[in-house]
């Protein structure tokens, strides 16, 4: 009955423990195609991203995998429940949980898969961050996608900058 269903849901997290004071959200069946062109990947998940945004200028850091096929992925989102000073705590948490950072294309696929994710997670503004760094204009950056009202945008942010309680970090299993 209900208890078995609750247990089944809990067991599906396979021993992933939320960050202290935070929470996790697992998305199943997210269609990811690492062979898709960078800008097409952005447009698929975050269609409001203007052509001049920096995220559009880092395609060379995230080359498409020519032989890749579209696959369903499980994306694990981790939220720390408050501000963290940089990406360090998220990286350490993921490593401790035996997870690896989701690729930017996996993050963009989340935008396509869940266009109302911010509503589902009861957050007016929500950001999903890939921890796969790139270099742009001599600085380290991480790509992200964010939801705000009916709009979805992608861009870059500094990994050494503060991340607020609206930020979720994306991971996949090793």
Short mmCIF file of C-alpha atoms in Angstrom, two decimals:
data_model
loop_
_atom_site.label_atom_id
_atom_site.label_comp_id
_atom_site.label_asym_id
_atom_site.label_seq_id
_atom_site.Cartn_x
_atom_site.Cartn_y
_atom_site.Cartn_z
CA UNK A 1 0.00 0.00 0.00
CA UNK A 2 1.01 3.54 0.74
CA UNK A 3 3.94 2.60 2.99
CA UNK A 4 5.38 0.29 0.31
CA UNK A 5 5.00 3.07 -2.27
CA UNK A 6 6.77 5.54 0.05
CA UNK A 7 9.55 3.02 0.68
CA UNK A 8 9.90 2.33 -3.06
CA UNK A 9 10.29 6.06 -3.68
CA UNK A 10 12.93 6.37 -0.94
CA UNK A 11 14.82 3.31 -2.14
CA UNK A 12 15.07 4.80 -5.63
CA UNK A 13 17.48 7.42 -4.29
CA UNK A 14 19.94 4.52 -3.75
CA UNK A 15 21.57 5.92 -0.63
CA UNK A 16 22.03 9.47 -1.90
CA UNK A 17 21.95 11.73 1.15
CA UNK A 18 20.87 15.36 0.75
CA UNK A 19 23.39 18.04 1.73
CA UNK A 20 23.00 19.11 5.35
CA UNK A 21 20.11 21.60 5.47
CA UNK A 22 19.40 21.00 1.79
CA UNK A 23 17.50 18.63 -0.41
CA UNK A 24 17.81 16.50 -3.51
CA UNK A 25 15.46 16.11 -6.46
CA UNK A 26 15.89 13.23 -8.90
CA UNK A 27 14.71 13.54 -12.48
CA UNK A 28 14.31 10.31 -14.41
CA UNK A 29 13.94 9.81 -18.14
CA UNK A 30 15.66 13.05 -19.19
CA UNK A 31 16.50 12.70 -22.90
CA UNK A 32 20.10 13.80 -23.44
CA UNK A 33 21.88 13.92 -26.78
CA UNK A 34 25.55 14.86 -26.45
CA UNK A 35 25.85 14.93 -30.28
CA UNK A 36 23.57 17.98 -30.65
CA UNK A 37 25.13 21.29 -31.69
CA UNK A 38 25.91 23.55 -28.69
CA UNK A 39 23.49 26.38 -29.57
CA UNK A 40 20.73 23.95 -30.55
CA UNK A 41 21.20 22.27 -27.17
CA UNK A 42 20.85 25.63 -25.40
CA UNK A 43 17.80 26.57 -27.47
CA UNK A 44 16.10 23.24 -26.74
CA UNK A 45 16.15 23.77 -22.98
CA UNK A 46 16.54 27.50 -22.52
CA UNK A 47 14.89 29.14 -25.55
CA UNK A 48 14.95 32.70 -24.14
CA UNK A 49 18.78 32.85 -24.14
CA UNK A 50 19.85 35.86 -26.26
CA UNK A 51 22.44 35.38 -29.00
CA UNK A 52 24.95 37.69 -27.27
CA UNK A 53 25.11 35.76 -23.95
CA UNK A 54 28.58 34.43 -23.07
CA UNK A 55 27.31 30.84 -22.83
CA UNK A 56 26.86 30.95 -26.62
CA UNK A 57 30.58 31.71 -27.05
CA UNK A 58 32.02 28.64 -25.29
CA UNK A 59 30.90 25.88 -27.69
CA UNK A 60 34.56 25.00 -28.28
CA UNK A 61 34.90 23.98 -24.64
CA UNK A 62 32.03 21.52 -24.94
CA UNK A 63 32.39 19.78 -28.30
CA UNK A 64 29.54 17.55 -29.35
CA UNK A 65 30.24 13.84 -29.24
CA UNK A 66 29.68 12.88 -32.89
CA UNK A 67 28.89 9.20 -32.24
CA UNK A 68 26.64 9.81 -29.22
CA UNK A 69 23.03 8.70 -29.32
CA UNK A 70 20.10 10.23 -27.46
CA UNK A 71 19.74 8.40 -24.14
CA UNK A 72 17.47 8.68 -21.12
CA UNK A 73 19.44 9.88 -18.10
CA UNK A 74 18.79 10.22 -14.43
CA UNK A 75 19.81 13.69 -13.27
CA UNK A 76 20.31 14.24 -9.55
CA UNK A 77 19.82 17.85 -8.42
CA UNK A 78 21.28 18.96 -5.09
CA UNK A 79 20.30 22.13 -3.25
CA UNK A 80 22.15 23.33 -0.17
CA UNK A 81 19.23 25.15 1.48
CA UNK A 82 21.09 28.44 1.73
CA UNK A 83 24.11 30.28 0.40
CA UNK A 84 27.38 28.51 -0.29
CA UNK A 85 30.55 30.56 -0.97
CA UNK A 86 31.54 28.80 -4.23
CA UNK A 87 31.22 25.46 -6.03
CA UNK A 88 33.56 23.70 -3.56
CA UNK A 89 30.84 22.36 -1.21
CA UNK A 90 28.80 21.08 -4.18
CA UNK A 91 31.83 19.31 -5.69
CA UNK A 92 32.73 17.74 -2.34
CA UNK A 93 29.14 16.60 -1.75
CA UNK A 94 28.94 15.00 -5.21
CA UNK A 95 32.25 13.20 -4.77
CA UNK A 96 31.14 11.95 -1.34
CA UNK A 97 27.91 10.60 -2.89
CA UNK A 98 29.91 8.93 -5.72
CA UNK A 99 28.31 11.23 -8.30
CA UNK A 100 29.91 13.13 -11.16
CA UNK A 101 28.96 16.60 -12.38
CA UNK A 102 26.32 16.63 -15.10
CA UNK A 103 27.47 18.00 -18.43
CA UNK A 104 26.09 21.32 -19.65
CA UNK A 105 24.05 19.46 -22.30
CA UNK A 106 22.51 17.37 -19.50
CA UNK A 107 21.57 20.61 -17.72
CA UNK A 108 20.09 22.02 -20.95
CA UNK A 109 18.12 18.77 -21.36
CA UNK A 110 16.63 19.35 -17.89
CA UNK A 111 15.23 22.67 -19.15
CA UNK A 112 13.56 20.89 -22.06
CA UNK A 113 12.34 17.97 -19.91
CA UNK A 114 10.97 20.15 -17.10
CA UNK A 115 9.96 23.60 -18.43
CA UNK A 116 8.08 24.23 -15.15
CA UNK A 117 10.72 22.82 -12.77
CA UNK A 118 10.70 26.02 -10.71
CA UNK A 119 6.96 25.56 -10.08
CA UNK A 120 7.45 21.88 -9.24
CA UNK A 121 10.12 22.82 -6.66
CA UNK A 122 8.16 25.86 -5.37
CA UNK A 123 10.82 28.41 -6.26
CA UNK A 124 10.05 31.62 -8.15
CA UNK A 125 13.56 31.66 -9.62
CA UNK A 126 15.53 28.46 -9.97
CA UNK A 127 19.04 27.85 -11.34
CA UNK A 128 20.53 24.49 -12.34
CA UNK A 129 24.34 24.51 -12.53
CA UNK A 130 26.75 22.23 -14.39
CA UNK A 131 30.07 21.97 -12.56
CA UNK A 132 31.97 21.29 -15.82
CA UNK A 133 34.17 24.38 -16.03
CA UNK A 134 35.29 26.28 -19.09
CA UNK A 135 37.56 29.26 -19.65
CA UNK A 136 36.11 32.42 -21.13
CA UNK A 137 38.00 35.74 -21.41
CA UNK A 138 40.73 34.38 -19.15
CA UNK A 139 38.36 33.41 -16.32
CA UNK A 140 36.89 30.13 -15.09
CA UNK A 141 33.14 29.73 -15.58
CA UNK A 142 30.41 27.12 -15.15
CA UNK A 143 27.32 26.98 -17.38
CA UNK A 144 23.84 27.14 -15.89
CA UNK A 145 20.22 27.37 -16.88
CA UNK A 146 17.58 29.28 -15.00
CA UNK A 147 13.83 29.52 -14.79
CA UNK A 148 12.02 32.75 -13.96
CA UNK A 149 8.30 33.03 -14.64
CA UNK A 150 7.63 31.74 -18.15
CA UNK A 151 11.21 32.32 -19.29
CA UNK A 152 14.24 30.03 -19.37
CA UNK A 153 17.77 31.29 -20.00
CA UNK A 154 21.28 29.83 -19.98
CA UNK A 155 24.51 31.64 -19.22
CA UNK A 156 27.87 31.37 -17.45
CA UNK A 157 28.72 32.17 -13.86
CA UNK A 158 31.94 32.25 -11.86
CA UNK A 159 32.59 29.08 -9.84
CA UNK A 160 34.18 31.23 -7.11
CA UNK A 161 31.04 33.35 -6.70
CA UNK A 162 28.34 32.78 -4.11
CA UNK A 163 25.47 30.42 -4.91
CA UNK A 164 22.13 31.13 -3.24
CA UNK A 165 19.27 28.92 -2.12
CA UNK A 166 17.72 29.01 -5.61
CA UNK A 167 20.73 27.13 -7.01
CA UNK A 168 20.66 23.40 -7.69
CA UNK A 169 23.75 21.51 -8.78
CA UNK A 170 23.31 18.76 -11.37
CA UNK A 171 24.95 15.35 -11.08
CA UNK A 172 24.80 11.91 -12.68
CA UNK A 173 25.88 8.55 -11.31
CA UNK A 174 29.48 7.43 -11.86
#
